[in-house]
Amino acid sequence: MQEKTNLDKALQLGLNEAEYHRILEILQKTPTFIELCLFAAMWSEHCSYKNSIFWLQKLPRSGPQILNAGKSENAGLVDIGGDYACAFKIESHNHPSAIEPFQGAATGVGGINRDIFTMGARPFAQLISLRFGDFSANEQKTDRLTKGVIQGISHYGNALGIPVVGGDIFFNSCYNHTPLVNVLSAGIVKKSEIANAIASGEGNPVFIAGSTTGKDGINGAIFASANINDESDKQIPAIQVGDPFAEKLLMEAALEAIQAGDILAIQDMGAAGIICSTSEMSARGNCGMQIHLDRVPLRNKNMQAEEILLSESQERMLIILEKGKEEKVKKIFEKWKVNLVQIGEVINKSSLQFLMNNEIIADLNPQYLVAGYGAPVYQREYTKPDYLKSIEIFDIEKIPQNISYQKEADTMLQLLNLCDKNWAFEQFDSMIGITNLNTNSEYNANLIKIKETNQILALSISGNENYVQAHPEIGTMIAVAEAAAQIYCSGAKPLAITNGLNFGNPYDTDVYWQFTECIKGLCHASEKFKTPVSGGNVSFYNQYEIENINTPIFPTPIIGMLGILENENKPIASNFQKAGDDIYILGKIHNDISSSTYAKEICQIKFSPAPHFNIDDELQMMHNMYALIENNVLQSAQRISKGGLYIALIKSASKKNFGIEISTSKDIRKDAFLFGESQGRILISVKKENEKNFKTFCIEKNIPFLKIGSLNSTKEICIDDISYGNIEEMKTKYQNAFRKQMDRF
């Protein structure tokens, strides 16, 4: 006799009262404990997207470059021409990383790469976007989380054999208790070998492949759908434990079987484990499955049925084969020493039947469980936050000015949010597969040579939580523009977007307003740049509770972008190239320090508006940039972003240790000129012999430009005839600041 349940039990599992009563209506009876557990897992925010799916459906998802893989949501697919497509996606593993940073980050890497190779695509590159707390608030905790996450990514990614080719790492007090760990992975697949995750064919066998099932990760989806608090560390058993070597073997076996045409459907067994993969695959195929839980290979003895169903043990897949091909596929998996065990079969009705020792312990319609089908969909109330009132009255004229900013410039170079993060990236293998063309940070985007097609693909990742906190819609558009600029400034063209959307609790009306505004910004920007959203991830509940006071993170949309270099002879460097070249700024310069690192860190201005941004000017600038690169007019190009012109100058000069002599504008405050982060500006260098052609082009196209100086071989950085230091000494400070912080413990 199975345990009966009640409303209190439902509330303990994360369901609300309305959801419990809906379950009663669906089942026409009181649910058993197992049934209630399955609904709780599948209707959790992590699996159902119940508070975001209404708004996500507004995103532009179609275009000639977007391929439909049969409504499989493992990853987005982008047509890159010829016989091939690129699968790419961002996933987060925030909650697990807050409790156990090493395993939390490591299993996040495993999960996102499984999403890629279950499409039939071989992963070729990863990018990271990490957020941690302020070291001054709790230095040892921030140090532990930062090192743990970086070591976890390194451990799993290096062993799996997929290079980390780039990314960003930033620090902000809003992440003191809730770090963000977003990982992008991209893979290449023949269009004829794309795999789907749709169950079909009555009588076709259902297999579990990969590692054994244990008690690690049980209720992980429910854990990820609640605020972090002082009791969260007691949920460490919810953290999965990963084995990258097992995943490597699973990947090779799965790809070989997919390429042989022997797999009908395949899905990663990630969040919510067996119940999630069986229900989602069944719902997509409008069919069902009969699953024998006692046939599932276990690593822990005496596991209960609900534990088997909800375990999130890593490196596992659910695979459906065409009946009669079992032995052929088993030989492939045996060759790679990977478990492949039949646990059930497809049935021709909307029924998920779970059996234990031939006794049915749960029989549910999968349509009622799955996001986009019968799972709940909510439109939450939202209100514009009060904190924005203080932002809107910001007055730059109240900020005092200096004659020289040498001290401030020296401080800026060593700020953790601006300095070089080589300490972290040196721990990642960036050269596995020898396809990464950007190992020396020569280009704005991360350029990867695809050996299967002889093409060069460009990947970028962007996000600035300070801008989004100040104005969620504009801040999100800036993230899209930044990602696109990295692509364009490398000589490539953008194709599509993937996103990782990180927010606090959706039941908080301020947070939900931020979310809806970000979606509006993402819609508008992706339409403008003609970069449809191929897929992505939403992570809510990045919020910390202390004595009933909730502190959400700043809204943090992370934008990943895929582009293609159509002319492989035309990638352009971000670094200055030759002494004697002239230095220009393309775009309008504004008297603006709003939401800049300078305003926050040097002027101690906690809140200020988003920096100046005009999306039409931005788009036109990028098209003009592309034309200038195509016409061989430019020597280098780098978008002016975090840290403003000064940081862009130092980064561009330090590669070859150039000296610089520039003059600021009398019409713009010097601090705004040097450190402001107004958008739509690109730092370029031009050969003397190309100067006439460059100016003629800009005048004809009505492109704003300003010559600010030139490069020399003195190694001295001079601004308005004042020396700011030697570039070699400045580079040492820039490169060592983060390393010194990480060496403190």
Coordinates of N, CA, C and O in Angstrom, one line a residue, residues 464 466-468 470-471 474-475 478 590 592-596 608-614 676-679:
N464 N 26.3 42.7 -18.6 CA 26.8 43.6 -17.6 C 25.6 43.9 -16.6 O 24.7 44.7 -17.0
N466 N 25.4 45.7 -14.0 CA 25.2 47.0 -13.6 C 24.3 47.8 -14.5 O 23.4 48.6 -14.1
Y467 N 24.5 47.6 -15.8 CA 23.6 48.3 -16.8 C 22.1 47.8 -16.7 O 21.2 48.5 -16.8
V468 N 22.0 46.5 -16.5 CA 20.7 45.9 -16.4 C 19.9 46.3 -15.1 O 18.7 46.5 -15.2
A470 N 20.3 49.1 -13.7 CA 19.9 50.5 -13.9 C 18.7 50.6 -14.9 O 17.9 51.5 -14.7
H471 N 18.7 49.7 -15.9 CA 17.6 49.8 -16.9 C 17.5 48.4 -17.6 O 18.3 48.2 -18.5
I474 N 17.2 48.4 -21.6 CA 18.4 48.9 -22.3 C 19.6 48.0 -21.9 O 20.4 47.7 -22.8
G475 N 19.8 47.6 -20.7 CA 20.9 46.8 -20.3 C 21.0 45.5 -21.1 O 22.1 45.1 -21.5
I478 N 22.1 46.3 -24.6 CA 23.5 46.5 -24.7 C 24.3 45.2 -24.7 O 25.3 45.0 -25.4
H590 N 30.1 60.8 -25.6 CA 29.1 61.5 -24.8 C 29.7 61.8 -23.4 O 30.6 61.2 -22.9
D592 N 29.3 61.2 -20.4 CA 28.6 60.2 -19.6 C 29.5 59.3 -18.9 O 30.4 58.7 -19.4
I593 N 29.2 59.2 -17.6 CA 29.9 58.2 -16.8 C 28.9 57.2 -16.1 O 29.3 56.4 -15.2
S594 N 27.7 57.3 -16.5 CA 26.6 56.5 -15.9 C 26.9 55.0 -15.9 O 27.4 54.4 -16.9
S595 N 26.7 54.3 -14.8 CA 26.8 52.9 -14.6 C 28.2 52.4 -15.0 O 28.4 51.2 -15.2
S596 N 29.2 53.3 -15.1 CA 30.5 52.8 -15.4 C 31.3 52.3 -14.2 O 30.9 52.5 -13.0
S608 N 23.4 54.6 -10.8 CA 23.3 55.6 -11.8 C 22.6 55.0 -13.0 O 22.5 53.8 -13.1
P609 N 22.2 55.9 -13.9 CA 21.4 55.3 -15.1 C 22.3 54.5 -15.9 O 23.5 54.4 -15.8
A610 N 21.7 53.7 -16.9 CA 22.4 53.0 -17.9 C 23.2 54.0 -18.7 O 22.7 55.1 -18.9
P611 N 24.3 53.6 -19.3 CA 25.0 54.5 -20.2 C 24.3 54.8 -21.4 O 23.3 54.1 -21.8
H612 N 24.7 55.9 -22.1 CA 24.0 56.2 -23.4 C 24.0 55.1 -24.3 O 25.1 54.4 -24.5
F613 N 22.9 54.8 -25.0 CA 22.8 53.7 -25.9 C 21.7 54.0 -26.9 O 20.6 54.4 -26.6
N614 N 22.0 53.9 -28.2 CA 21.1 54.0 -29.3 C 21.2 52.8 -30.2 O 22.3 52.7 -30.9
G676 N 34.4 56.8 -19.2 CA 32.9 56.7 -19.4 C 32.7 55.4 -20.3 O 33.5 55.0 -21.1
E677 N 31.5 54.9 -20.2 CA 31.1 53.6 -20.9 C 29.9 53.9 -21.8 O 29.2 52.9 -22.1
S678 N 29.8 55.1 -22.3 CA 28.7 55.3 -23.3 C 28.9 54.4 -24.5 O 30.1 54.2 -24.9
Q679 N 27.9 53.9 -25.0 CA 27.9 52.8 -26.0 C 28.1 53.4 -27.4 O 28.0 54.6 -27.7

